[in-house]
CSV table of C-alpha atoms in Angstrom, one decimal:
chain,number,residue,atom,x,y,z
A,111,ASP,CA,-3.2,-41.6,-18.1
A,112,VAL,CA,-0.3,-39.3,-18.9
A,113,LYS,CA,2.1,-40.4,-21.5
A,114,VAL,CA,5.6,-39.9,-22.9
A,115,THR,CA,5.8,-41.8,-26.2
A,116,GLN,CA,9.0,-42.6,-28.0
A,117,SER,CA,8.5,-43.4,-31.6
A,118,SER,CA,10.6,-46.6,-31.8
A,119,ARG,CA,11.4,-49.3,-29.3
A,120,TYR,CA,14.2,-50.8,-31.3
A,121,LEU,CA,16.3,-49.2,-34.0
A,122,VAL,CA,19.2,-50.4,-36.1
A,123,LYS,CA,21.2,-47.9,-38.1
A,124,ARG,CA,24.4,-47.8,-40.1
A,125,THR,CA,27.6,-45.9,-39.2
A,126,GLY,CA,27.4,-42.4,-40.6
A,127,GLU,CA,23.6,-42.2,-40.9
A,128,LYS,CA,21.7,-39.3,-39.6
A,129,VAL,CA,19.3,-40.6,-36.9
A,130,PHE,CA,16.2,-39.0,-35.5
A,131,LEU,CA,14.7,-40.2,-32.2
A,132,GLU,CA,11.3,-38.7,-31.5
A,133,CYS,CA,9.6,-38.1,-28.2
A,134,VAL,CA,6.1,-36.8,-27.6
A,135,GLN,CA,4.3,-36.0,-24.3
A,136,ASP,CA,0.7,-35.2,-23.8
A,137,MET,CA,0.9,-33.5,-20.4
A,138,ASP,CA,1.7,-29.9,-21.4
A,139,HIS,CA,5.1,-30.2,-19.6
A,140,GLU,CA,7.6,-27.4,-20.0
A,141,ASN,CA,10.7,-29.5,-19.4
A,142,MET,CA,11.9,-32.4,-21.6
A,143,PHE,CA,15.0,-34.4,-21.4
A,144,TRP,CA,17.1,-36.9,-23.3
A,145,TYR,CA,19.2,-39.5,-21.5
A,146,ARG,CA,21.3,-42.4,-22.6
A,147,GLN,CA,21.6,-45.4,-20.4
A,148,ASP,CA,24.6,-47.8,-20.5
A,149,PRO,CA,25.4,-50.7,-18.1
A,150,GLY,CA,27.3,-49.4,-15.1
A,151,LEU,CA,27.0,-45.8,-16.1
A,152,GLY,CA,23.5,-45.0,-15.0
A,153,LEU,CA,21.5,-42.3,-16.7
A,154,ARG,CA,23.6,-39.6,-18.4
A,155,LEU,CA,21.9,-36.4,-19.5
A,156,ILE,CA,22.5,-35.5,-23.2
A,157,TYR,CA,20.3,-32.4,-23.6
A,158,PHE,CA,17.3,-30.9,-22.0
A,159,SER,CA,14.8,-28.2,-23.0
A,160,TYR,CA,12.8,-26.0,-20.8
A,161,ASP,CA,10.7,-24.3,-23.4
A,162,VAL,CA,9.9,-24.3,-27.1
A,163,LYS,CA,13.1,-23.6,-29.1
A,164,MET,CA,15.1,-23.5,-25.9
A,165,LYS,CA,17.8,-26.1,-25.1
A,166,GLU,CA,20.7,-26.7,-22.8
A,167,LYS,CA,23.5,-29.1,-23.0
A,168,GLY,CA,23.7,-31.9,-20.5
A,169,ASP,CA,26.7,-33.9,-19.5
A,170,ILE,CA,27.4,-35.6,-22.8
A,171,PRO,CA,26.1,-33.5,-25.7
A,172,GLU,CA,29.0,-34.3,-28.1
A,173,GLY,CA,27.7,-36.0,-31.3
A,174,TYR,CA,24.1,-35.1,-30.6
A,175,SER,CA,21.7,-32.2,-31.3
A,176,VAL,CA,18.1,-31.6,-30.4
A,177,SER,CA,15.1,-29.8,-31.7
A,178,ARG,CA,12.0,-28.6,-30.0
A,179,GLU,CA,9.7,-26.8,-32.4
A,180,LYS,CA,6.5,-27.6,-30.5
A,181,LYS,CA,6.0,-27.9,-26.7
A,182,GLU,CA,4.9,-31.6,-26.9
A,183,ARG,CA,7.7,-32.8,-29.1
A,184,PHE,CA,11.5,-33.1,-28.4
A,185,SER,CA,13.7,-34.8,-31.0
A,186,LEU,CA,17.2,-36.1,-30.5
A,187,ILE,CA,19.4,-36.1,-33.6
A,188,LEU,CA,22.6,-38.1,-34.1
A,189,GLU,CA,24.3,-36.1,-36.9
A,190,SER,CA,26.5,-39.0,-38.0
A,191,ALA,CA,25.9,-42.2,-36.0
A,192,SER,CA,28.8,-44.1,-34.6
A,193,THR,CA,29.1,-47.5,-33.0
A,194,ASN,CA,29.8,-45.8,-29.6
A,195,GLN,CA,26.3,-44.3,-29.7
A,196,THR,CA,24.8,-47.8,-29.4
A,197,SER,CA,22.7,-47.5,-26.3
A,198,MET,CA,19.3,-47.2,-24.7
A,199,TYR,CA,17.9,-43.7,-25.1
A,200,LEU,CA,15.3,-42.5,-22.6
A,201,CYS,CA,13.1,-39.4,-23.0
A,202,ALA,CA,11.5,-37.8,-20.0
A,203,SER,CA,9.4,-34.8,-19.2
A,204,SER,CA,8.5,-32.8,-16.1
A,205,LEU,CA,6.3,-29.9,-15.1
A,206,TYR,CA,8.0,-26.7,-14.0
A,207,PRO,CA,8.2,-25.5,-11.3
A,208,MET,CA,6.8,-28.7,-10.0
A,209,THR,CA,9.6,-31.0,-10.9
A,210,VAL,CA,10.3,-31.4,-7.2
A,211,ASN,CA,6.7,-32.5,-6.5
A,212,TYR,CA,6.1,-34.9,-9.4
A,213,GLY,CA,9.6,-35.8,-10.6
A,214,TYR,CA,9.9,-37.1,-14.2
A,215,THR,CA,7.6,-39.1,-16.4
A,216,PHE,CA,9.6,-41.4,-18.7
A,217,GLY,CA,9.0,-43.0,-22.1
A,218,SER,CA,9.6,-46.7,-22.6
A,219,GLY,CA,13.0,-46.1,-24.2
A,220,THR,CA,14.6,-46.7,-27.6
A,221,ARG,CA,17.3,-49.3,-27.9
A,222,LEU,CA,19.6,-48.0,-30.7
A,223,THR,CA,22.2,-50.3,-32.3
A,224,VAL,CA,24.7,-48.7,-34.7
A,225,VAL,CA,26.4,-51.2,-37.0
B,167,ALA,CA,27.6,-29.8,-6.1
B,168,GLN,CA,24.9,-32.3,-5.3
B,169,SER,CA,25.6,-36.0,-5.8
B,170,VAL,CA,23.9,-39.3,-5.2
B,171,THR,CA,25.6,-42.5,-4.3
B,172,GLN,CA,23.9,-45.9,-4.4
B,173,LEU,CA,26.1,-48.0,-2.3
B,174,ASP,CA,25.4,-51.4,-3.9
B,175,SER,CA,25.5,-52.0,-7.6
B,176,GLN,CA,23.9,-55.4,-7.3
B,177,VAL,CA,21.8,-57.0,-4.6
B,178,PRO,CA,20.8,-60.7,-4.8
B,179,VAL,CA,18.1,-61.8,-2.5
B,180,PHE,CA,15.8,-64.8,-2.1
B,181,GLU,CA,12.1,-64.5,-2.6
B,182,GLU,CA,10.1,-63.5,0.6
B,183,ALA,CA,13.3,-62.1,2.2
B,184,PRO,CA,13.5,-58.5,3.3
B,185,VAL,CA,15.7,-56.1,1.2
B,186,GLU,CA,17.3,-52.7,1.7
B,187,LEU,CA,18.7,-50.7,-1.2
B,188,ARG,CA,21.0,-47.9,0.1
B,189,CYS,CA,21.2,-44.4,-1.1
B,190,ASN,CA,23.3,-41.5,0.2
B,191,TYR,CA,23.3,-37.9,-1.1
B,192,SER,CA,25.4,-34.8,-0.6
B,193,SER,CA,23.9,-31.4,-0.7
B,194,SER,CA,24.3,-28.1,1.0
B,195,VAL,CA,20.7,-27.2,0.6
B,196,SER,CA,17.4,-28.9,1.3
B,197,VAL,CA,16.6,-31.6,-1.1
B,198,TYR,CA,13.7,-33.6,-2.4
B,199,LEU,CA,14.4,-37.3,-3.0
B,200,PHE,CA,13.0,-39.9,-5.3
B,201,TRP,CA,13.2,-43.6,-6.0
B,202,TYR,CA,12.5,-45.0,-9.5
B,203,VAL,CA,12.2,-48.5,-10.7
B,204,GLN,CA,13.1,-49.8,-14.2
B,205,TYR,CA,11.8,-53.3,-15.2
B,206,PRO,CA,13.7,-55.0,-18.0
B,207,ASN,CA,13.4,-53.3,-21.4
B,208,GLN,CA,11.2,-50.5,-20.0
B,209,GLY,CA,11.5,-46.9,-19.0
B,210,LEU,CA,11.6,-45.7,-15.4
B,211,GLN,CA,8.6,-45.3,-13.2
B,212,LEU,CA,8.3,-43.5,-9.9
B,213,LEU,CA,8.2,-45.7,-6.8
B,214,LEU,CA,8.1,-43.0,-4.1
B,215,LYS,CA,9.3,-39.5,-3.2
B,216,TYR,CA,10.1,-37.5,-0.2
B,217,LEU,CA,9.3,-33.8,-0.3
B,218,SER,CA,8.7,-32.8,3.4
B,219,GLY,CA,6.9,-34.0,6.5
B,220,SER,CA,7.0,-37.6,7.7
B,221,THR,CA,10.4,-39.1,7.1
B,222,LEU,CA,8.9,-42.5,6.4
B,223,VAL,CA,7.5,-42.5,2.9
B,224,LYS,CA,5.4,-45.3,1.4
B,225,GLY,CA,5.3,-46.1,-2.3
B,226,ILE,CA,3.9,-48.5,-4.7
B,227,ASN,CA,4.3,-52.3,-4.7
B,228,GLY,CA,4.9,-52.4,-0.9
B,229,PHE,CA,8.1,-50.4,-0.9
B,230,GLU,CA,9.0,-47.7,1.6
B,231,ALA,CA,11.9,-45.4,2.2
B,232,GLU,CA,13.2,-43.4,5.2
B,233,PHE,CA,14.7,-40.0,4.9
B,234,ASN,CA,17.5,-39.4,7.4
B,235,LYS,CA,18.8,-35.9,7.3
B,236,SER,CA,21.6,-36.4,9.8
B,237,GLN,CA,23.0,-39.3,7.8
B,238,THR,CA,22.0,-37.8,4.4
B,239,SER,CA,20.4,-41.1,3.4
B,240,PHE,CA,17.3,-42.3,1.7
B,241,HIS,CA,17.3,-46.0,1.9
B,242,LEU,CA,14.6,-48.1,0.2
B,243,ARG,CA,13.1,-51.1,1.9
B,244,LYS,CA,10.7,-53.9,1.4
B,245,PRO,CA,9.8,-56.5,4.1
B,246,SER,CA,9.2,-59.4,1.7
B,247,VAL,CA,10.2,-59.3,-2.0
B,248,HIS,CA,8.7,-61.2,-4.9
B,249,ILE,CA,10.3,-62.5,-8.1
B,250,SER,CA,8.5,-59.7,-9.9
B,251,ASP,CA,10.5,-57.1,-8.0
B,252,THR,CA,13.6,-58.0,-10.0
B,253,ALA,CA,14.5,-54.7,-11.6
B,254,GLU,CA,17.0,-51.8,-11.6
B,255,TYR,CA,16.3,-49.2,-8.9
B,256,PHE,CA,17.5,-45.6,-9.1
B,257,CYS,CA,17.7,-43.0,-6.4
B,258,ALA,CA,17.6,-39.3,-7.4
B,259,VAL,CA,17.7,-35.9,-5.8
B,260,SER,CA,16.3,-32.6,-7.1
B,261,ASP,CA,18.8,-30.1,-8.2
B,262,ASN,CA,17.7,-27.2,-6.0
B,263,ALA,CA,20.7,-25.2,-7.1
B,264,GLY,CA,19.5,-25.4,-10.7
B,265,ASN,CA,16.0,-23.9,-10.4
B,266,ASN,CA,14.6,-27.3,-9.6
B,267,ARG,CA,14.4,-28.3,-13.3
B,268,LYS,CA,16.7,-31.4,-13.1
B,269,LEU,CA,17.1,-34.5,-11.1
B,270,ILE,CA,20.5,-35.8,-10.2
B,271,TRP,CA,20.8,-39.6,-10.5
B,272,GLY,CA,22.6,-42.4,-8.7
B,273,LEU,CA,24.1,-45.2,-10.9
B,274,GLY,CA,21.4,-47.7,-10.0
B,275,THR,CA,21.1,-50.9,-8.0
B,276,SER,CA,20.2,-54.1,-9.7
B,277,LEU,CA,17.9,-56.2,-7.5
B,278,ALA,CA,17.8,-59.9,-8.4
B,279,VAL,CA,15.2,-61.9,-6.6
B,280,ASN,CA,15.8,-65.6,-6.7
B,281,PRO,CA,13.3,-68.4,-6.0
């Protein structure tokens, strides 16, 4: 079974800390995505990557950066965590150009609390 | 620009009753449509998708959806719901203007099935 694995289910960090959220997929997918999910706001795209070392900003990139050194791994970095970054973070991947056929495969999510 | 509107943010329903979750989209090009489900504290999983062909699409767990091009709708239905169907449901459309790499998401509909 294909998998997208997020390294942590729950994470508690302090304000100002540098936070790394890791995502690994085993499907050889080109595209990878980071979303945050907040009540009433749906899924908001932070960053996505369509190839190794390639990235594009999504709708809400401020306060975040990403790294994709290998095809299977896409990391989200909170440079200096703030309380307004408390959220559920979802990683997804998709096959290009077959996104339209297969959609996305999601990880289980990381619930980050910044205190 | 393409957009997705889920017309109901919350839908309460009694067990064994039928349910319809409504989704409308706007697009000037042909689209591909998806419904995803998110159970509590989990990631999203694909329920069903419309790519082409028959406008009635069947998915997992007894759900089906009908693509209506003239009304630009893709409503999700189930004839008899179970307690276990309680979840968040997301409608999404492929971003055909963006090389098909991304999905555009509705804000979600929270389905609460009561005994």
